[in-house]
């Protein structure tokens, strides 16, 4: 992401002008824009002109509009971001208050105005514009007849291609058909890797499967690379890593990224730190449950006691259209940081973020146990139940 211009006032109002340059930048933009913001960008609109003879001509023109955001739609696979809102600036072709949908595109500048640039939004801009924080991983998670070719960036896990190929069963006397089926399947996976993996950017290529499917795939890839003189593969052979996983489905990517052999390769990446933290949380929840809590009420009580060592948050919480909800989580982040706590913001497009969302999107690892939190909740629930009974009897 390129930061073209930035002006934030002391009251935290202001604007930034940005130019998204790659797919992941669109994900950052999606997280930056919220309902109620103002957006200025070039767009295409169909307009009708009436000639002197009374005939009506329709044409598409490019113009610059400023809208107040009402709705946001994002397609992570294609990186398409559509922003709908009402026009708030005088324009020859679009009346004030008329609805228009702006499609934000790569390599096209836009200006975003906010009444309140909070710390989460400002940090996202800083991170998106820091090229040193971009480290990409490709992963092929497969089993016989099924493969998911994924790209894993700091904030997104995208399935670039899902390959399903029927492989004949391995029967006595009919091994040839089985082996031919495997070869055709591996060829499709190889072509998908060549199509979707940019070896100039990708740091690691993970081949993961149950059994020996990954080994056979790697053997096939480099045999073909030698035969066809595919330089991009031969020159990057050291980037390929073999890891065991339970299946060829996308969810197996989580166990792959938890493997110590992978984490040692990715220690400097954001999502590796997230996976380690989430793994630590689940282990703590099992071994020492008084030091691991999730859900707003429990985490808030832990924060009030200054007990949070690591706060885990889903970025979905900060896309809430409800301003009080967003602000309460921003206050939580600032409070935890003020006492030296660590805050990790998980991407909901990563498998780790998907897991955190299943736990309400907020969790905490505590510096010391707080067994009284759940006892307090039980007492509060009992008190509420007693009051309900008394009210019903009166």
mmCIF file with all atom_site columns, C-alpha atoms in Angstrom, residues 281 293-296 299 311-314 317 329 332 356-357 359-364:
data_model
loop_
_atom_site.group_PDB
_atom_site.id
_atom_site.type_symbol
_atom_site.label_atom_id
_atom_site.label_alt_id
_atom_site.label_comp_id
_atom_site.label_asym_id
_atom_site.label_entity_id
_atom_site.label_seq_id
_atom_site.pdbx_PDB_ins_code
_atom_site.Cartn_x
_atom_site.Cartn_y
_atom_site.Cartn_z
_atom_site.occupancy
_atom_site.B_iso_or_equiv
_atom_site.pdbx_formal_charge
_atom_site.auth_seq_id
_atom_site.auth_comp_id
_atom_site.auth_asym_id
_atom_site.auth_atom_id
_atom_site.pdbx_PDB_model_num
ATOM 1  C CA . UNK A 1 281 ? -4.345  -20.169 24.800 1.00 0.00 ? 281 UNK A CA 1
ATOM 2  C CA . UNK A 1 293 ? -10.751 -16.683 29.421 1.00 0.00 ? 293 UNK A CA 1
ATOM 3  C CA . UNK A 1 294 ? -12.802 -15.743 26.363 1.00 0.00 ? 294 UNK A CA 1
ATOM 4  C CA . UNK A 1 295 ? -15.949 -13.700 25.763 1.00 0.00 ? 295 UNK A CA 1
ATOM 5  C CA . UNK A 1 296 ? -16.388 -9.980  26.453 1.00 0.00 ? 296 UNK A CA 1
ATOM 6  C CA . UNK A 1 299 ? -12.085 -10.683 29.442 1.00 0.00 ? 299 UNK A CA 1
ATOM 7  C CA . UNK A 1 311 ? -5.072  -10.175 24.435 1.00 0.00 ? 311 UNK A CA 1
ATOM 8  C CA . UNK A 1 312 ? -6.359  -11.996 21.335 1.00 0.00 ? 312 UNK A CA 1
ATOM 9  C CA . UNK A 1 313 ? -8.861  -10.100 19.173 1.00 0.00 ? 313 UNK A CA 1
ATOM 10 C CA . UNK A 1 314 ? -10.550 -10.754 15.827 1.00 0.00 ? 314 UNK A CA 1
ATOM 11 C CA . UNK A 1 317 ? -14.880 -6.746  16.085 1.00 0.00 ? 317 UNK A CA 1
ATOM 12 C CA . UNK A 1 329 ? -12.774 -2.845  22.161 1.00 0.00 ? 329 UNK A CA 1
ATOM 13 C CA . UNK A 1 332 ? -9.763  -2.547  25.944 1.00 0.00 ? 332 UNK A CA 1
ATOM 14 C CA . UNK A 1 356 ? -10.887 -17.264 17.396 1.00 0.00 ? 356 UNK A CA 1
ATOM 15 C CA . UNK A 1 357 ? -14.236 -16.144 15.950 1.00 0.00 ? 357 UNK A CA 1
ATOM 16 C CA . UNK A 1 359 ? -14.718 -18.189 20.704 1.00 0.00 ? 359 UNK A CA 1
ATOM 17 C CA . UNK A 1 360 ? -16.644 -14.875 20.274 1.00 0.00 ? 360 UNK A CA 1
ATOM 18 C CA . UNK A 1 361 ? -13.591 -13.144 18.742 1.00 0.00 ? 361 UNK A CA 1
ATOM 19 C CA . UNK A 1 362 ? -12.002 -12.078 22.032 1.00 0.00 ? 362 UNK A CA 1
ATOM 20 C CA . UNK A 1 363 ? -9.815  -14.112 24.398 1.00 0.00 ? 363 UNK A CA 1
ATOM 21 C CA . UNK A 1 364 ? -7.052  -13.499 26.926 1.00 0.00 ? 364 UNK A CA 1
#
